[in-house]
Short mmCIF file of C-alpha atoms (C1' of nucleotides) in Angstrom, two decimals:
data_model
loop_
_atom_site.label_atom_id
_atom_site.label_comp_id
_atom_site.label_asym_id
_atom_site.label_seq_id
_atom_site.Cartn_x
_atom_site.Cartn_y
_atom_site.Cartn_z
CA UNK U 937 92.81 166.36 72.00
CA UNK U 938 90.95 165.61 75.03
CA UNK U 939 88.94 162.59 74.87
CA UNK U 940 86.64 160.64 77.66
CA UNK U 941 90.28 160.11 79.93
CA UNK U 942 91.33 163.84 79.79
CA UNK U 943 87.61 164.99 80.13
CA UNK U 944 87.22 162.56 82.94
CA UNK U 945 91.03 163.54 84.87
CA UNK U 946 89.47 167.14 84.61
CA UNK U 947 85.69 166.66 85.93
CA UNK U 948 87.91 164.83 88.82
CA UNK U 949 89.77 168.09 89.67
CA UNK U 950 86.93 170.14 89.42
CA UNK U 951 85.26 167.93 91.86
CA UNK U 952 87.62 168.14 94.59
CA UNK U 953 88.06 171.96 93.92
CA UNK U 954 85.56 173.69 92.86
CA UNK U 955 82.35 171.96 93.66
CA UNK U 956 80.09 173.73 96.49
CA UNK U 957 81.93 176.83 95.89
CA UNK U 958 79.84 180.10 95.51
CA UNK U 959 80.97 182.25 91.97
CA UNK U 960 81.92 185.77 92.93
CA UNK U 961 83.01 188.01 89.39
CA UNK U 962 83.28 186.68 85.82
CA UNK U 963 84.88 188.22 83.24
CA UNK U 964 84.52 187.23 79.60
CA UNK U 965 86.61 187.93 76.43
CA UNK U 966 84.63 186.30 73.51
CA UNK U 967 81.81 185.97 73.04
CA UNK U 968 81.94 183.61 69.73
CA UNK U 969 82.51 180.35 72.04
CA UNK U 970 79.28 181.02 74.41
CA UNK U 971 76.40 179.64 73.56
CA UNK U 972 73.17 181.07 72.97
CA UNK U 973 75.05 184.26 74.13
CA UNK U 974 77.40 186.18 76.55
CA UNK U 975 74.54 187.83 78.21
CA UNK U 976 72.55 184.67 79.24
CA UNK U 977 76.05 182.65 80.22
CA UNK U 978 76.59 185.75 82.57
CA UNK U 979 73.36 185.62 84.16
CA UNK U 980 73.37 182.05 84.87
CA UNK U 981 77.31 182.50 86.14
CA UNK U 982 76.55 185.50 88.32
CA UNK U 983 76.52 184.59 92.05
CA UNK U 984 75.94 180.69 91.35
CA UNK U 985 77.14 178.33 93.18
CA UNK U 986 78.04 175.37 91.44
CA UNK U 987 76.02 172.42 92.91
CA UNK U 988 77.44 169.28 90.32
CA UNK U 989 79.64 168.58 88.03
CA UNK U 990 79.15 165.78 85.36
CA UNK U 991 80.83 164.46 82.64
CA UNK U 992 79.47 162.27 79.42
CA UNK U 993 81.65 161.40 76.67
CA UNK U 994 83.45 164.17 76.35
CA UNK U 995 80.80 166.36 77.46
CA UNK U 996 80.98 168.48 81.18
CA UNK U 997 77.81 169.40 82.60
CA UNK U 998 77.92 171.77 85.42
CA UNK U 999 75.14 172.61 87.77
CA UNK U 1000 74.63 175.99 88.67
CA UNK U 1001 72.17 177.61 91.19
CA UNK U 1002 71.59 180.95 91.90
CA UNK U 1003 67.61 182.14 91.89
CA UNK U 1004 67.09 179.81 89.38
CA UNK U 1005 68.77 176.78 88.63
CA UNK U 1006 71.03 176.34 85.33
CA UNK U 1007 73.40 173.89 83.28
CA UNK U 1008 76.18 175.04 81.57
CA UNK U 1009 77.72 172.69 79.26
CA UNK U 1010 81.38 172.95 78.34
CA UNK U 1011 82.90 170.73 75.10
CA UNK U 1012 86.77 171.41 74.53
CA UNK U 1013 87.01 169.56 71.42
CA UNK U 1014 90.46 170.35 70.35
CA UNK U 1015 92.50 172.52 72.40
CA UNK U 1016 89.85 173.64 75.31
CA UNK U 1017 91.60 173.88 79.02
CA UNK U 1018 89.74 174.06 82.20
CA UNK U 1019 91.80 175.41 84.58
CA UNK U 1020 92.48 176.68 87.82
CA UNK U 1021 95.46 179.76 88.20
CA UNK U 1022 96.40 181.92 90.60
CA UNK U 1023 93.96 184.80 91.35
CA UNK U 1024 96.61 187.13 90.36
CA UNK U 1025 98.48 185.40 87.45
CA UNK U 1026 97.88 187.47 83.81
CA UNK U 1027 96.21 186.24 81.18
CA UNK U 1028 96.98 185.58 77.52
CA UNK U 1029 95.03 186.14 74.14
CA UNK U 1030 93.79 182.79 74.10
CA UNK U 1031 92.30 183.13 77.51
CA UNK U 1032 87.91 183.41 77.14
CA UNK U 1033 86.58 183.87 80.64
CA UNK U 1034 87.73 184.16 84.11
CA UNK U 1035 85.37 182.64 86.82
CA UNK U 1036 86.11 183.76 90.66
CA UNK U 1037 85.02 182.21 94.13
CA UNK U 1038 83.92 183.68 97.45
CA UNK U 1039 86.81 182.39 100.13
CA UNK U 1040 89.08 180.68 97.30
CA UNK U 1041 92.59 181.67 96.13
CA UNK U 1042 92.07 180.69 92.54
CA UNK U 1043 90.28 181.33 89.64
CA UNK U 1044 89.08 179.26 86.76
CA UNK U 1045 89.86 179.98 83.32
CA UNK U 1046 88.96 178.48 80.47
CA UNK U 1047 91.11 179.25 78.17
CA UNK U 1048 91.59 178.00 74.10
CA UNK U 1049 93.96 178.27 71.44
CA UNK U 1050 91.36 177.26 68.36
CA UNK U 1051 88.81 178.69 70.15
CA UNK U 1052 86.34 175.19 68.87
CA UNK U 1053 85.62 174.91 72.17
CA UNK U 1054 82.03 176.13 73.42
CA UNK U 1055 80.11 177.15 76.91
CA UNK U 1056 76.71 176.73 76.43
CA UNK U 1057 73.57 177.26 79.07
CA UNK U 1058 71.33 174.70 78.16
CA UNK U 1059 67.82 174.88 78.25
CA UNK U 1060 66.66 171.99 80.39
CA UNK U 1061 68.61 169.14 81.55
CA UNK U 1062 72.27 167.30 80.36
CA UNK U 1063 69.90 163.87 79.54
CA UNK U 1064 68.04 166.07 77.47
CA UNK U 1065 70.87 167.56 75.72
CA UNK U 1066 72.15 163.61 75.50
CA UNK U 1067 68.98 162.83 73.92
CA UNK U 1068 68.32 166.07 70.98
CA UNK U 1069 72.18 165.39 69.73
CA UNK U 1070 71.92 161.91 69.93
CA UNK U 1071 74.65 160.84 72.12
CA UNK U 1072 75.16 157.47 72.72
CA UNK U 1073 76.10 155.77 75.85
CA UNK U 1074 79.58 156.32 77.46
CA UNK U 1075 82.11 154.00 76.79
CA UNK U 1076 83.22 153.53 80.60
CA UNK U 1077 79.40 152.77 81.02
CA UNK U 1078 78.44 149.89 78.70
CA UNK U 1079 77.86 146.23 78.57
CA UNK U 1080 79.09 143.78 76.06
CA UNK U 1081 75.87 143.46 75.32
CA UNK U 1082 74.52 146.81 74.57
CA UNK U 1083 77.72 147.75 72.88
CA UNK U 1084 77.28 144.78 70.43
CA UNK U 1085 74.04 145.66 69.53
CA UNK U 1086 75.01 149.31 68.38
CA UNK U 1087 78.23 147.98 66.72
CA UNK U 1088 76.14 145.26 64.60
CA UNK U 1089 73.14 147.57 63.24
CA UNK U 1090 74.72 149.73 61.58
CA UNK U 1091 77.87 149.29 58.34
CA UNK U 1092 80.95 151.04 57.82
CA UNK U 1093 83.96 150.54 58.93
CA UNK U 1094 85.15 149.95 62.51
CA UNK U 1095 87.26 153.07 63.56
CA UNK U 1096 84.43 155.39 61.63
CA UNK U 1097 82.08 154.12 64.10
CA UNK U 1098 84.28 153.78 67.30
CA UNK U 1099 84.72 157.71 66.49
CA UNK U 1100 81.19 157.84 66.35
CA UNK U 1101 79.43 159.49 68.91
CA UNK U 1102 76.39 158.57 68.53
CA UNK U 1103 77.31 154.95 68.58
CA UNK U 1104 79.90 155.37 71.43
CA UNK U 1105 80.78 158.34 73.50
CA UNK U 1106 83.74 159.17 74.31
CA UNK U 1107 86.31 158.04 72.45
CA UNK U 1108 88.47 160.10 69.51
CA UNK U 1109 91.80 159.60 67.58
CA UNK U 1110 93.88 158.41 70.20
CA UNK U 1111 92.51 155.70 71.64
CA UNK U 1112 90.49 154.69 68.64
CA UNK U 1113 93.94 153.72 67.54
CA UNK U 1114 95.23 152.13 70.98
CA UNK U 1115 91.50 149.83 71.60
CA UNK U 1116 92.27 148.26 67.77
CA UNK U 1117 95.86 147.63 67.90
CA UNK U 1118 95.69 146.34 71.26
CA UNK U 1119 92.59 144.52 69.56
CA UNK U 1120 95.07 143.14 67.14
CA UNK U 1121 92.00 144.17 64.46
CA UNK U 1122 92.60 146.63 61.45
CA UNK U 1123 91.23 150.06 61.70
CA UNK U 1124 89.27 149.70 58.58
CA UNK U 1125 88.01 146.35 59.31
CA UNK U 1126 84.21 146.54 58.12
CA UNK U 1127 81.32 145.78 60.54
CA UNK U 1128 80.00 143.01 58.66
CA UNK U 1129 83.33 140.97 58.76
CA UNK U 1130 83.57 141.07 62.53
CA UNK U 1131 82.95 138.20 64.48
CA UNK U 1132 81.10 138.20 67.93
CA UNK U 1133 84.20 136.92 69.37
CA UNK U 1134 86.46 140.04 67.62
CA UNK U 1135 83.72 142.63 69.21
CA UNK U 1136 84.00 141.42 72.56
CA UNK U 1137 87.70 142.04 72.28
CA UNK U 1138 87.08 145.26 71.20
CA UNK U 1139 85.18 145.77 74.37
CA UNK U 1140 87.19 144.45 76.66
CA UNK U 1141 90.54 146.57 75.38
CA UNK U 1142 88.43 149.94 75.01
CA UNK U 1143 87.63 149.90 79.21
CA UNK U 1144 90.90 148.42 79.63
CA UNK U 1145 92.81 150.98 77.78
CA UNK U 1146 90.26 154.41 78.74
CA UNK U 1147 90.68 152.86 82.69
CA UNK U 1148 94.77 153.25 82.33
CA UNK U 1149 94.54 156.33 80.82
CA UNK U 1150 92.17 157.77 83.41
CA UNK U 1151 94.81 156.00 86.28
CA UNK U 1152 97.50 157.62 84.28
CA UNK U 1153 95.58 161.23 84.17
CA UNK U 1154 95.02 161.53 80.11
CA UNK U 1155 97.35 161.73 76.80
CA UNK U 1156 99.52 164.74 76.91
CA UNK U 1157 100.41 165.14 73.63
CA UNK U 1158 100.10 168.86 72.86
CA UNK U 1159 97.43 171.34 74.47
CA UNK U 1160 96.10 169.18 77.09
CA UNK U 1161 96.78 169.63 80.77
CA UNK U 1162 94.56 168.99 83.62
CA UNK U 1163 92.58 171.52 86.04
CA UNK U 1164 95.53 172.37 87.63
CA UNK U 1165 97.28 172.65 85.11
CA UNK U 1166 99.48 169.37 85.24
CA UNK U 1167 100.40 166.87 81.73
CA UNK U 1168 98.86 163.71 82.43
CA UNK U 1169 101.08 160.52 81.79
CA UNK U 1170 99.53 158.06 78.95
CA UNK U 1171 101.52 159.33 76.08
CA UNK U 1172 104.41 157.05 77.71
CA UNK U 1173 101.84 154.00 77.09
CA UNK U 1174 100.94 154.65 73.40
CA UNK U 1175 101.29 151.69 70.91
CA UNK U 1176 100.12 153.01 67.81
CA UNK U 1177 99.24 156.76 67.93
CA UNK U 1178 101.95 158.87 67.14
CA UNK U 1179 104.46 156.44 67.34
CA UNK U 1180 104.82 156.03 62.80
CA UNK U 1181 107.91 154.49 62.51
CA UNK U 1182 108.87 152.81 65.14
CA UNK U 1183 108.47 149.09 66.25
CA UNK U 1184 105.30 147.24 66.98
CA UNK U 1185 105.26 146.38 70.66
CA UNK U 1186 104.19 143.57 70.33
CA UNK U 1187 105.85 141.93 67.15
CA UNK U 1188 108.25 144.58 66.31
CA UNK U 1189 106.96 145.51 63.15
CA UNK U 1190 107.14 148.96 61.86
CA UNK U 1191 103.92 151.02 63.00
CA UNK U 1192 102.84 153.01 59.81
CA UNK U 1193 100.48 155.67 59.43
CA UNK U 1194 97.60 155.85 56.99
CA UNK U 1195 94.10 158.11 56.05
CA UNK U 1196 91.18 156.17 57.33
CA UNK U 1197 87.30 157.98 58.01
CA UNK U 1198 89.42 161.32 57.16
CA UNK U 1199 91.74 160.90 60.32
CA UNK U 1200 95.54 159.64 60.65
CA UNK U 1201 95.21 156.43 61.67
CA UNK U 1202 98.26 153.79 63.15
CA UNK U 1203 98.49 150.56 63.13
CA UNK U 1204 100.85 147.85 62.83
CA UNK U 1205 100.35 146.14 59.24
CA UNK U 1206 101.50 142.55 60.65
CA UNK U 1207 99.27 142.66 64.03
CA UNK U 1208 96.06 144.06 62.23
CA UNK U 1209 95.68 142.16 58.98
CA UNK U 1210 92.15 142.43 57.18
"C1'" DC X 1383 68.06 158.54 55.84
"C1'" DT X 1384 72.88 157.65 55.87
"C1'" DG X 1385 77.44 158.15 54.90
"C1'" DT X 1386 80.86 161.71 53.34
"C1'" DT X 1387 82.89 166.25 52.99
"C1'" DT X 1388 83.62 170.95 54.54
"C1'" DA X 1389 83.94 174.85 57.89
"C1'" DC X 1390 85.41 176.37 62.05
"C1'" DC X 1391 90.47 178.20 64.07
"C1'" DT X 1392 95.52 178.69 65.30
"C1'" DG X 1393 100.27 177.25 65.81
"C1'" DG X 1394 103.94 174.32 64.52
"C1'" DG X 1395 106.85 172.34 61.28
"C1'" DG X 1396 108.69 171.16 56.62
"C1'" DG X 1397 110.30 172.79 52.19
"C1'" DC X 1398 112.64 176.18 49.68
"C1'" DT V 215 115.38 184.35 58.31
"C1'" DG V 216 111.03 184.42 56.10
"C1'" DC V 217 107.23 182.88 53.59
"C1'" DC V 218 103.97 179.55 52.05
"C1'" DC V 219 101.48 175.52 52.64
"C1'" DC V 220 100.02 171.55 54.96
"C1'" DC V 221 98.66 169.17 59.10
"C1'" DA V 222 96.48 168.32 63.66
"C1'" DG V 223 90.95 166.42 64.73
"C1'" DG V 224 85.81 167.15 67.42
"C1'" DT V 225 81.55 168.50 65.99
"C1'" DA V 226 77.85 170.81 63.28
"C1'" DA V 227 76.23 171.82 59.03
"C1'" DA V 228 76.10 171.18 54.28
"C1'" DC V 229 76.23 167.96 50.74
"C1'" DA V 230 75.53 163.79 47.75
#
DNA sequence: CTGTTTACCTGGGGGC
DNA sequence: TGCCCCCAGGTAAACA
């Protein structure tokens, strides 16, 4: 499940790899993941070189210019990889498009086992995509403030709108879970009972705990690897997610695992009390 | 308008 | 071993 620390561990890669490099071939497999269509991801692909690379949320926005100038968003929502591989190494079935580079010995592939994913040329500008779906700001990039305000106006409960991206971006199952518990607050705490004092906790844990997970290069809990291809590390840091069962960290307490906004959700009943 | 549920997909694991 | 069913969860669309 890559979230704003797996998404950010990959734009990193890409970065250092394949930013400034010219596109040479493409080949695509299926055509149900680009977005509006094969045809126009091709064209803006073909003989690009890819200028920047962005990330927001869990959004990538790369810059692409050939005789016209291009965005293509990429979202890997649940199993999406972004990868680079040998030139020569074969692909598999869940494999959607192959991307090669003038004077480089590797290709990128992105490649997707529930194909949920999606590559999608936009039609003007990532802030303008940021602004039609709504997104809100990113959660490595926002005061105490700000994130206060957007918390406070609206109700529900808290790990409904931490999940939220259009009150937060960037943040999903996992470390929904690790901000509260290292929070010491109770996933379905509601808004209203929240004191000013609780929300600048929660701030303060979810930069602390998205900044270790980007030093430790993402969760690697199933699909995710980074753009080369490497687990990152943060799974060996988790307090709550995943870990049903065993004892709280901090008090020793059993973790258990309940249905909360839809998702599993972990917590540890003695440390997060409502 | 806002909060909730369902669809999209596939592989892995539990139960029998 | 094999089959069935459930579960994983990010987002868009449908729904209440």
């Amino acid at each position: 499940m890559p979230e704003l620390p797996e998404v950010e561990t990959i734009v990193n890669g890409l970065a250092i790899s394949v930013k400034n490099k010219n596109i040479s071939k493409i080949n695509t497999y299926t055509a149900s993941i680009f977005k509006p269509n094969t045809e126009t991801l091709q064209n803006a692909l073909q003989n690009s070189q890819i200028t920047d690379i962005i990330r927001h949320g869990k959004y990538i926005f790369i810059r692409l210019k050939n005789t016209s100038e291009n965005w293509l968003m990429v979202h890997l929502r649940m199993t999406g990889q972004l990868m680079l591989t040998e030139i020569n190494s074969p692909i598999d079935k869940h494999t959607h498009i192959e991307i090669y580079f003038k004077d480089y010995d590797k290709k990128l592939i992105y490649r997707d086992i529930r194909k949920f994913g999606r590559l999608q040329i936009l039609d003007s500008t990532p802030n303008a995509y940021i602004v039609e779906h709504k997104l809100a700001p990113d959660a490595l990039d926002i005061t105490l403030k700000k994130f206060s305000e957007r918390i406070t106006k609206r109700k529900g409960i808290i790990k409904a709108l931490l999940l939220d991206q259009s009150v937060i971006a960037g943040i999903g199952n996992i470390y929904a879970d690790e901000i509260l518990i290292r929070s010491k607050i109770h996933p379905g705490q509601n808004i209203s009972n929240l004191s000013p004092k609780q929300i600048a906790v929660i701030h303060e844990k979810m930069l602390e705990v998205l900044k270790q997970a980007v030093f430790r290069g993402g969760t690697s809990f199933s699909d995710y690897v980074n753009s080369f291809g490497k687990k990152g590390s943060f799974q060996l840091e988790l307090s709550a997610y995943q870990q049903t069962g065993k004892p709280c960290k901090v008090c020793g307490n059993i973790i258990v695992k309940i249905k909360i906004a839809g998702r599993s959700t972990h917590f540890c009943p003695q440390c997060q009390q409502l």
